[in-house]
PDB file of C-alpha atoms in Angstrom:
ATOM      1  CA  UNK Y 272      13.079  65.736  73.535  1.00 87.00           C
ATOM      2  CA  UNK Y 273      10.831  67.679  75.923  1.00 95.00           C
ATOM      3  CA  UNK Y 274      11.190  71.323  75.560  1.00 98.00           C
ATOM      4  CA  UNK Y 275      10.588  73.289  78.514  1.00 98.00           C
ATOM      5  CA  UNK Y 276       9.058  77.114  79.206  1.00 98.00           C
ATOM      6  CA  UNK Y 277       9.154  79.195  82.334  1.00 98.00           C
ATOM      7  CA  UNK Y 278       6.386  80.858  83.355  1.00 98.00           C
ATOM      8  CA  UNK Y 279       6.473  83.893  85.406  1.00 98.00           C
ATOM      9  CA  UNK Y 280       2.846  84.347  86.911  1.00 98.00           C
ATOM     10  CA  UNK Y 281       0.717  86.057  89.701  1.00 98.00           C
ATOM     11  CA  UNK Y 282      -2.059  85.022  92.062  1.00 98.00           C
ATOM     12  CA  UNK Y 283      -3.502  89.159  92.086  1.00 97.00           C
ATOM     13  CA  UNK Y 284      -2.877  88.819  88.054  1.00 97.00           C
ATOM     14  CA  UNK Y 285      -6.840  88.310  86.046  1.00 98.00           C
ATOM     15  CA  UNK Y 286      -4.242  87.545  82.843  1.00 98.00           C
ATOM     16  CA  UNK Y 287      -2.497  85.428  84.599  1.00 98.00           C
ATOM     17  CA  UNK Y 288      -5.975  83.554  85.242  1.00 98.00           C
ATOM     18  CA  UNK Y 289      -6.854  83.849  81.992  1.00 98.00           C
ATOM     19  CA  UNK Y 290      -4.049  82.763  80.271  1.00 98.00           C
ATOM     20  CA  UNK Y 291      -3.884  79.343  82.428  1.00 98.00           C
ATOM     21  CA  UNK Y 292      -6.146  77.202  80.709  1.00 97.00           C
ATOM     22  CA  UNK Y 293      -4.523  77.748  77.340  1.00 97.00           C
ATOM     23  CA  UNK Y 294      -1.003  76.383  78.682  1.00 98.00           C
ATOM     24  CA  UNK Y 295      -2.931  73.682  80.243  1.00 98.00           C
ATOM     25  CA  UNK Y 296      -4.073  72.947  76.804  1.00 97.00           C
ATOM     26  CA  UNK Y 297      -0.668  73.273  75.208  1.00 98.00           C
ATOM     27  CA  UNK Y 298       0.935  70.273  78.091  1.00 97.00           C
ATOM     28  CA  UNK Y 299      -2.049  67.876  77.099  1.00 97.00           C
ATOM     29  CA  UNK Y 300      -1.352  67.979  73.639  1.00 97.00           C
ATOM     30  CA  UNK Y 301       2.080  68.887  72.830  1.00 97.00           C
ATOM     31  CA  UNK Y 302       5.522  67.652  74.021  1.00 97.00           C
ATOM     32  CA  UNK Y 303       6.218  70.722  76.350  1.00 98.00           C
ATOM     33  CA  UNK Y 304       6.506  71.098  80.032  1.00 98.00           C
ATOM     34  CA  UNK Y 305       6.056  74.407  81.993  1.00 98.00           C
ATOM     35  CA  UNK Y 306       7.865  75.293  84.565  1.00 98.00           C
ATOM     36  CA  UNK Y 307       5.747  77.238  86.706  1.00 98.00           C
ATOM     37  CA  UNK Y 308       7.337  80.033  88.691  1.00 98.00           C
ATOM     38  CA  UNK Y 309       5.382  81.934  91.336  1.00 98.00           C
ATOM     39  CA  UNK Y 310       6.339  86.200  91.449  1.00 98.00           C
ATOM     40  CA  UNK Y 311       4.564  88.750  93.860  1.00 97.00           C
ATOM     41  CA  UNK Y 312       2.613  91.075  92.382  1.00 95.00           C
ATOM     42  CA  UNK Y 313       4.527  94.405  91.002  1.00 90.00           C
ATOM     43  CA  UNK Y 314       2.473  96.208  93.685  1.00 87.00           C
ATOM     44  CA  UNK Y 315       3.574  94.555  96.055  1.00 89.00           C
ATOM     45  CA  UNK Y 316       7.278  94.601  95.156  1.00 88.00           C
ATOM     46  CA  UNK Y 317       7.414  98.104  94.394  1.00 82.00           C
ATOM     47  CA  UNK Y 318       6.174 100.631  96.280  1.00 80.00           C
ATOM     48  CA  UNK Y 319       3.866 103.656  95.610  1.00 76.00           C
ATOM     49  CA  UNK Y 320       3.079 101.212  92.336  1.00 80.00           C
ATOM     50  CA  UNK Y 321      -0.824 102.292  92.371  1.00 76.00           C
ATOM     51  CA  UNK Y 322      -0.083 106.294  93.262  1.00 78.00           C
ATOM     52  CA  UNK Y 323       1.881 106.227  89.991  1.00 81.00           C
ATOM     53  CA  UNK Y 324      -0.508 104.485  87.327  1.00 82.00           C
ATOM     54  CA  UNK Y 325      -3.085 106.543  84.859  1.00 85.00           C
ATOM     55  CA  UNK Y 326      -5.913 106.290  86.606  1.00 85.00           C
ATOM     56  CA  UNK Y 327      -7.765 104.925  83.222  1.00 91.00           C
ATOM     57  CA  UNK Y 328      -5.518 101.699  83.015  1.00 86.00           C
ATOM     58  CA  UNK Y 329      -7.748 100.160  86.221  1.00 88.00           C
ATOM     59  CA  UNK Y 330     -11.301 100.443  84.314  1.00 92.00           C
ATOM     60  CA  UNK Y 331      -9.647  99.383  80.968  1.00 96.00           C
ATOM     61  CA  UNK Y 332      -7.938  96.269  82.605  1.00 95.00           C
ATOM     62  CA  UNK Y 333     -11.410  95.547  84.463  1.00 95.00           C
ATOM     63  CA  UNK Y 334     -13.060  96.071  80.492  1.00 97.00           C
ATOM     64  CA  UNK Y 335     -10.479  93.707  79.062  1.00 97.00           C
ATOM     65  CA  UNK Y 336     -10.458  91.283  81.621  1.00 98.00           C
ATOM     66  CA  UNK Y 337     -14.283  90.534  81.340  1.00 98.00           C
ATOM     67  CA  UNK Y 338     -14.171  90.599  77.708  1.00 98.00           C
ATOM     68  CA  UNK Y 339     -11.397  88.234  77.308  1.00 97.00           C
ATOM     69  CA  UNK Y 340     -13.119  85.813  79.627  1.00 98.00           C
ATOM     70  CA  UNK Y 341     -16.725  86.278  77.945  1.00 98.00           C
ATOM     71  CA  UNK Y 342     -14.713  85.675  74.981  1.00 96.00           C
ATOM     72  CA  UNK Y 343     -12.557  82.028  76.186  1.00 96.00           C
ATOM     73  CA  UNK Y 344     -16.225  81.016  78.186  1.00 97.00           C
ATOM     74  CA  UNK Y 345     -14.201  81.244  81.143  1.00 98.00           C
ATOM     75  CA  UNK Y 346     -16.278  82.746  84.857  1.00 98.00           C
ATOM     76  CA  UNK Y 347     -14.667  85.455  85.978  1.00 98.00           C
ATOM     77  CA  UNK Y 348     -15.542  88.647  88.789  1.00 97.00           C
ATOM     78  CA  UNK Y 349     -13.103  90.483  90.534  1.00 96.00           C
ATOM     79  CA  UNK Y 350     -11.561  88.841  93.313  1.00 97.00           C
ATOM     80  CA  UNK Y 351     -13.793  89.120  96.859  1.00 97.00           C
ATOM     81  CA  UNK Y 352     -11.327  89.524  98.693  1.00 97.00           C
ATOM     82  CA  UNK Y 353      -8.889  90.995  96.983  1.00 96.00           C
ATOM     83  CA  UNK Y 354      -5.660  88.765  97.180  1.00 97.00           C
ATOM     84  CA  UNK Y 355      -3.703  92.056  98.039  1.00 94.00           C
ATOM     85  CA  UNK Y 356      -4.440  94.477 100.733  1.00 93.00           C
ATOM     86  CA  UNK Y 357      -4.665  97.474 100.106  1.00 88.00           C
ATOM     87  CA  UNK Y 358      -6.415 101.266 100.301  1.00 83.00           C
ATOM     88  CA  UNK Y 359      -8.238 101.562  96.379  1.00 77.00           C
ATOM     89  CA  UNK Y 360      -8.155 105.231  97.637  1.00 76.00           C
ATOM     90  CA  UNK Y 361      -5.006 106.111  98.924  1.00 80.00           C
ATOM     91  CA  UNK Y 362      -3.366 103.428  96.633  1.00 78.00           C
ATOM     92  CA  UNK Y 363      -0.873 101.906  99.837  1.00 84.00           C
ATOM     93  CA  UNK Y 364      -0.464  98.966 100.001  1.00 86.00           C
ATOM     94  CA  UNK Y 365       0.887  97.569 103.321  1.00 85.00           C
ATOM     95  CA  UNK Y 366       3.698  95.544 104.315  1.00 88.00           C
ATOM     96  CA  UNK Y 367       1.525  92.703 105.745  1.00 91.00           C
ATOM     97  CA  UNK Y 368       0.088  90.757 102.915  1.00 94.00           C
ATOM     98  CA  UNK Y 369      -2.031  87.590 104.574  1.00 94.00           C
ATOM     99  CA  UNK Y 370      -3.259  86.215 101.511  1.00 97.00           C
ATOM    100  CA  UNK Y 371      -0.983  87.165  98.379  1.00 97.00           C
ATOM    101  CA  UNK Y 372       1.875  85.474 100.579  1.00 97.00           C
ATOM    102  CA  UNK Y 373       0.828  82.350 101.183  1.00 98.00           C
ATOM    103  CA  UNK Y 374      -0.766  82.376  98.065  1.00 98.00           C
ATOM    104  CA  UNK Y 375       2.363  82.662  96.555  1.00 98.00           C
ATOM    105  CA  UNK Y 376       4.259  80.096  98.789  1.00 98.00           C
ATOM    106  CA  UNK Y 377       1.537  77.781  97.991  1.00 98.00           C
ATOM    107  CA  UNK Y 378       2.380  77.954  94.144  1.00 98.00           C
ATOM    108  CA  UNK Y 379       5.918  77.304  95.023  1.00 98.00           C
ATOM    109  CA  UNK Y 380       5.370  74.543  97.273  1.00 98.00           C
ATOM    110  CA  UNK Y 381       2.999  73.163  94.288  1.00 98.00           C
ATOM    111  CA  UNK Y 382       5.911  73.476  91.356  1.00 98.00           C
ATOM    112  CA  UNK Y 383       8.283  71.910  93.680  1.00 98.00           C
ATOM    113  CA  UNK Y 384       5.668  68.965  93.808  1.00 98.00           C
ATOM    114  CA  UNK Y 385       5.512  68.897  90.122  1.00 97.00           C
ATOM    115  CA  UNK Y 386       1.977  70.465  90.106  1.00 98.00           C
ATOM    116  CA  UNK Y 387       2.423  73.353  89.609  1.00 98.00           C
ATOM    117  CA  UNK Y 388       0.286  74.180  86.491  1.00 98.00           C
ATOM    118  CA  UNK Y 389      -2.731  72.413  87.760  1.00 98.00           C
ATOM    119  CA  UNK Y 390      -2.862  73.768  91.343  1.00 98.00           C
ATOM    120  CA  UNK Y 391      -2.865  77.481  89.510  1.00 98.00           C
ATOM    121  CA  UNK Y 392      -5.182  76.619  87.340  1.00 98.00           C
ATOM    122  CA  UNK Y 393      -7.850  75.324  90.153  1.00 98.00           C
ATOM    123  CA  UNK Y 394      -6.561  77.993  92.643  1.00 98.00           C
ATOM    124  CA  UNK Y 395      -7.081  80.803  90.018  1.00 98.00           C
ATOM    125  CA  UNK Y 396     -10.281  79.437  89.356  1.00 98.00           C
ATOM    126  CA  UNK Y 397     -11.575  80.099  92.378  1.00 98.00           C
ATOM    127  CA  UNK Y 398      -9.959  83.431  93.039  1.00 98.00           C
ATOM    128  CA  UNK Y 399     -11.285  84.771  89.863  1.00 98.00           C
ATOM    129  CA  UNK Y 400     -14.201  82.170  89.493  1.00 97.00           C
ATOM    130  CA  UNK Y 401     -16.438  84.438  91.321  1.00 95.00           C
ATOM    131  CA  UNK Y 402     -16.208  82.411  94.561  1.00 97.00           C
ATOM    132  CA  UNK Y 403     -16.900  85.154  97.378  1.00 97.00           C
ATOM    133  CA  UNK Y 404     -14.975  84.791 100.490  1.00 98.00           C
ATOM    134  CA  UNK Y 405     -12.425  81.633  98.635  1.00 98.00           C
ATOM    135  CA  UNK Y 406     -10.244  82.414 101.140  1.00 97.00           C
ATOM    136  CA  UNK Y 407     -12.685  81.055 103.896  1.00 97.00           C
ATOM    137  CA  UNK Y 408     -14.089  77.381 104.223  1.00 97.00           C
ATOM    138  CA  UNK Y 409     -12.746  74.377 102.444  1.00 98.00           C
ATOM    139  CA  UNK Y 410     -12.603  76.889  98.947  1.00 98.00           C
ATOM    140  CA  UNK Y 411      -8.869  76.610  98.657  1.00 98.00           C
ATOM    141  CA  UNK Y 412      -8.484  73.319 100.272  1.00 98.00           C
ATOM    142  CA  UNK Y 413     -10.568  71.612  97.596  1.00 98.00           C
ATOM    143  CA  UNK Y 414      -9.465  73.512  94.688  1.00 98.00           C
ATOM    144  CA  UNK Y 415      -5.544  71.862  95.998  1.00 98.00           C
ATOM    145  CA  UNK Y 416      -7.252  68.599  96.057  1.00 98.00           C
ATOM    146  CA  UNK Y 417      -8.527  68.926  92.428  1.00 98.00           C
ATOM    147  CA  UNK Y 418      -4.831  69.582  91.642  1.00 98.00           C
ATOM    148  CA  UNK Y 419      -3.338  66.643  93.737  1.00 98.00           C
ATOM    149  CA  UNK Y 420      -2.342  67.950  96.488  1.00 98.00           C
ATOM    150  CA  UNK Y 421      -2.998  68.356 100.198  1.00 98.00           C
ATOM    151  CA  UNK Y 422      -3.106  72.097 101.426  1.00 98.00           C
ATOM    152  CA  UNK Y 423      -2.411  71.011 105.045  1.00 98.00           C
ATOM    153  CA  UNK Y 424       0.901  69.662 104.216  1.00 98.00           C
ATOM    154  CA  UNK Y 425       1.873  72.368 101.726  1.00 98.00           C
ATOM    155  CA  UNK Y 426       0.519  74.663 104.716  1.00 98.00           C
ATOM    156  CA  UNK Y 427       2.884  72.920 107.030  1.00 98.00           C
ATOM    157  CA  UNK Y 428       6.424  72.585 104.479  1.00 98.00           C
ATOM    158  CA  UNK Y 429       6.072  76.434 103.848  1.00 98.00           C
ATOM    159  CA  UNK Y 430       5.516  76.756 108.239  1.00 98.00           C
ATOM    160  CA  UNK Y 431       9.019  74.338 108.713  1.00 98.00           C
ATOM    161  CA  UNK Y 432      10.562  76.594 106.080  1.00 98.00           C
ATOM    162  CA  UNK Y 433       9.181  79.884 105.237  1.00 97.00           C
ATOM    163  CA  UNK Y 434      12.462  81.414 103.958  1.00 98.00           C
ATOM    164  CA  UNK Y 435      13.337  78.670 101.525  1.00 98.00           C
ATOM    165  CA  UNK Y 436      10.133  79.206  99.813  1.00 98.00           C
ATOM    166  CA  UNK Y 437      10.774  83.269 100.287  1.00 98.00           C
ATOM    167  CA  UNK Y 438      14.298  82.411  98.645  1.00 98.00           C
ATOM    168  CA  UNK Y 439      12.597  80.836  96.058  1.00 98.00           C
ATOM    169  CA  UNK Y 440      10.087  83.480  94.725  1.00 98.00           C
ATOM    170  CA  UNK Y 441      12.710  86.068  95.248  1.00 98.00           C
ATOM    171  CA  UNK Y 442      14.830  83.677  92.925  1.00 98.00           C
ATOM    172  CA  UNK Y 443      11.884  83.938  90.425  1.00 98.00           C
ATOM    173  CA  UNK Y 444      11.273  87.811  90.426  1.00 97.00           C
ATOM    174  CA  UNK Y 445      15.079  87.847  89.682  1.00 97.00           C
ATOM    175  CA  UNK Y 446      14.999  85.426  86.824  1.00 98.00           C
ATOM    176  CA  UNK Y 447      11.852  87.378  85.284  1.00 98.00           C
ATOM    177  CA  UNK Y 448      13.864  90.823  85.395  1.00 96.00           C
ATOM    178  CA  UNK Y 449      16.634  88.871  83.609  1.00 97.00           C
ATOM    179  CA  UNK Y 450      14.343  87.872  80.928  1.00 97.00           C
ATOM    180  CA  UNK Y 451      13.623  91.464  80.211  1.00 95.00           C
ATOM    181  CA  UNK Y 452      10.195  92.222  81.194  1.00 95.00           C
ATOM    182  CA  UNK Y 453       8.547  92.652  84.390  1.00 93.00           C
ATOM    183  CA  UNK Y 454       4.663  91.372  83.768  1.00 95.00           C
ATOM    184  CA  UNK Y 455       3.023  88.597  84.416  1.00 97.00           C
ATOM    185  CA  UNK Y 456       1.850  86.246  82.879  1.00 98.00           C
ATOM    186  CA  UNK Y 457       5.670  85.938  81.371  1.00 98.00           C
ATOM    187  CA  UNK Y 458       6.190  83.142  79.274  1.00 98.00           C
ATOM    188  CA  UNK Y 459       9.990  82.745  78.346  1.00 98.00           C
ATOM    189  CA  UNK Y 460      11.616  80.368  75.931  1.00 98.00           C
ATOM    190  CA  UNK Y 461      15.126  79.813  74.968  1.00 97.00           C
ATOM    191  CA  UNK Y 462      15.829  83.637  76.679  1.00 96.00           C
ATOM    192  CA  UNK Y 463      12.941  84.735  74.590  1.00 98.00           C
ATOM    193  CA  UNK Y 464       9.963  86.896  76.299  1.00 98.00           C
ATOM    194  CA  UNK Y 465       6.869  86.492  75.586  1.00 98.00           C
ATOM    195  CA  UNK Y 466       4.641  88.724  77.704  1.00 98.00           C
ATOM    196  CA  UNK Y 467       0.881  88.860  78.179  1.00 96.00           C
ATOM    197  CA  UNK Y 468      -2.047  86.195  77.787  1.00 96.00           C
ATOM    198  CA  UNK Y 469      -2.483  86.913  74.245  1.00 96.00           C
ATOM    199  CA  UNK Y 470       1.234  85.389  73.332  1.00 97.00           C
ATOM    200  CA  UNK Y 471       0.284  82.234  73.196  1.00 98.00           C
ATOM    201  CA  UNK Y 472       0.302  81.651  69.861  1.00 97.00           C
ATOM    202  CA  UNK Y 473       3.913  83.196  69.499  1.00 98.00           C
ATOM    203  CA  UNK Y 474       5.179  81.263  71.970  1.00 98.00           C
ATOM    204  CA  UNK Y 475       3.960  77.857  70.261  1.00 98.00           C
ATOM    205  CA  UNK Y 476       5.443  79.292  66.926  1.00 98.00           C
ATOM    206  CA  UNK Y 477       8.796  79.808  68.420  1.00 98.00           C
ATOM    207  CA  UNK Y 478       8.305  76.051  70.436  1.00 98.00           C
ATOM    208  CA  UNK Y 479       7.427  74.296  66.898  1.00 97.00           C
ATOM    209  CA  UNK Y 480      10.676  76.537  65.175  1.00 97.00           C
ATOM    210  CA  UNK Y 481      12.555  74.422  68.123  1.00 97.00           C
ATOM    211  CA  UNK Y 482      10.739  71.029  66.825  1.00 97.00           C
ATOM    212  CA  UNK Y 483       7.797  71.083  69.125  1.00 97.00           C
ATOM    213  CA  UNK Y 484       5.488  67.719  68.633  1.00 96.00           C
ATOM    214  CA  UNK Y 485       2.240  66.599  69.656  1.00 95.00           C
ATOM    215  CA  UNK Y 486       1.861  63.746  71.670  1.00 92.00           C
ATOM    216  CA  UNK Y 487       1.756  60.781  70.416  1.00 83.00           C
ATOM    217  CA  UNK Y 488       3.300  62.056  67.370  1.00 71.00           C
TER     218      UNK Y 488
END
């Protein structure tokens, strides 16, 4: 039997990125599926987030984040632009959010296609690839099309139907609070949490504890 994970993940989130091709890994070689489930970024869901954080946790996630990806080989530079909008001085963040919207539609519209881990992976890639300006050009529209998909037409499901896919990340955000954390990435198993890109390896113990095989066992 296929066991099954939810993951809880964010287009703004570098762990998120980082964390991505590891799961990829874990679907190619084990009997697992993920079940990829888009969230907004905390900032974005609650407000006055970035007026209320120790000002040393943004250099120390910026340190962390470039050593974790020196460390997996992966490319990585903070976004350009940033998938949120916001004042780095003030720390407001506006209502209108452009790109971490769609953004986040898009991932829905993907795991409702059953592509969802591949369409993050490429989309991520380019966010935090070090692609300047991804949201311009044919960036995004080729990193879909390395996933399988056509960004027009997920472009034009989430325009016919922008609250289903609002419903649905809403749906998500709840579902992640009910699993008992609020970060991303958020792997959860069986009720179980397991929070942060470096939980990997617990979450594959507690998967083989519930007869995880590889493929082709």
């Amino acid at each position: 039997m296929t066991l099954e994970y939810d993951l809880f993940w964010s287009f703004r989130s570098p762990y998120s990125y980082l964390v991505t091709p590891r799961l990829i890994e874990l679907e190619r070689d084990y009997d697992v599926h993920c079940n990829v489930r888009p969230v907004y970024p905390i900032a974005v869901r609650l407000d006055g987030f970035f007026k209320q954080v120790n000002p040393m946790w943004p250099p120390y996630l910026l340190k962390d984040t470039a050593r974790i990806a020196e460390m997996l080989g992966l490319p990585y530079a903070w976004p350009f632009p940033d998938p949120i909008v916001m004042n780095f001085k003030t720390g407001d963040v506006p209502k209108e959010q452009p790109y971490i919207r769609r953004l986040t539609r898009l991932g829905v519209a993907a795991a409702e296609a059953g592509k969802g881990l591949s369409f993050i992976r490429e989309m991520s890639g380019v966010i935090f690839g070090g692609v300047r300006n991804w949201n311009e050009g044919d960036h995004l529209k080729d990193a879909a099309a390395r996933a399988g998909l056509d960004l027009a037409e997920l472009d034009a499901l989430i325009e016919k139907d922008p609250d289903h896919y609002e419903g649905v990340i809403a749906a998500n955000e709840a579902a992640q609070k009910q699993a008992g954390h609020w970060g991303v990435p958020l792997m959860v198993f069986a009720d179980e949490p397991f929070f942060g890109q470096d939980r990997v390896d617990h979450l594959v113990w507690r998967l083989e504890k519930h007869g995880l095989k590889r493929r082709g066992a």
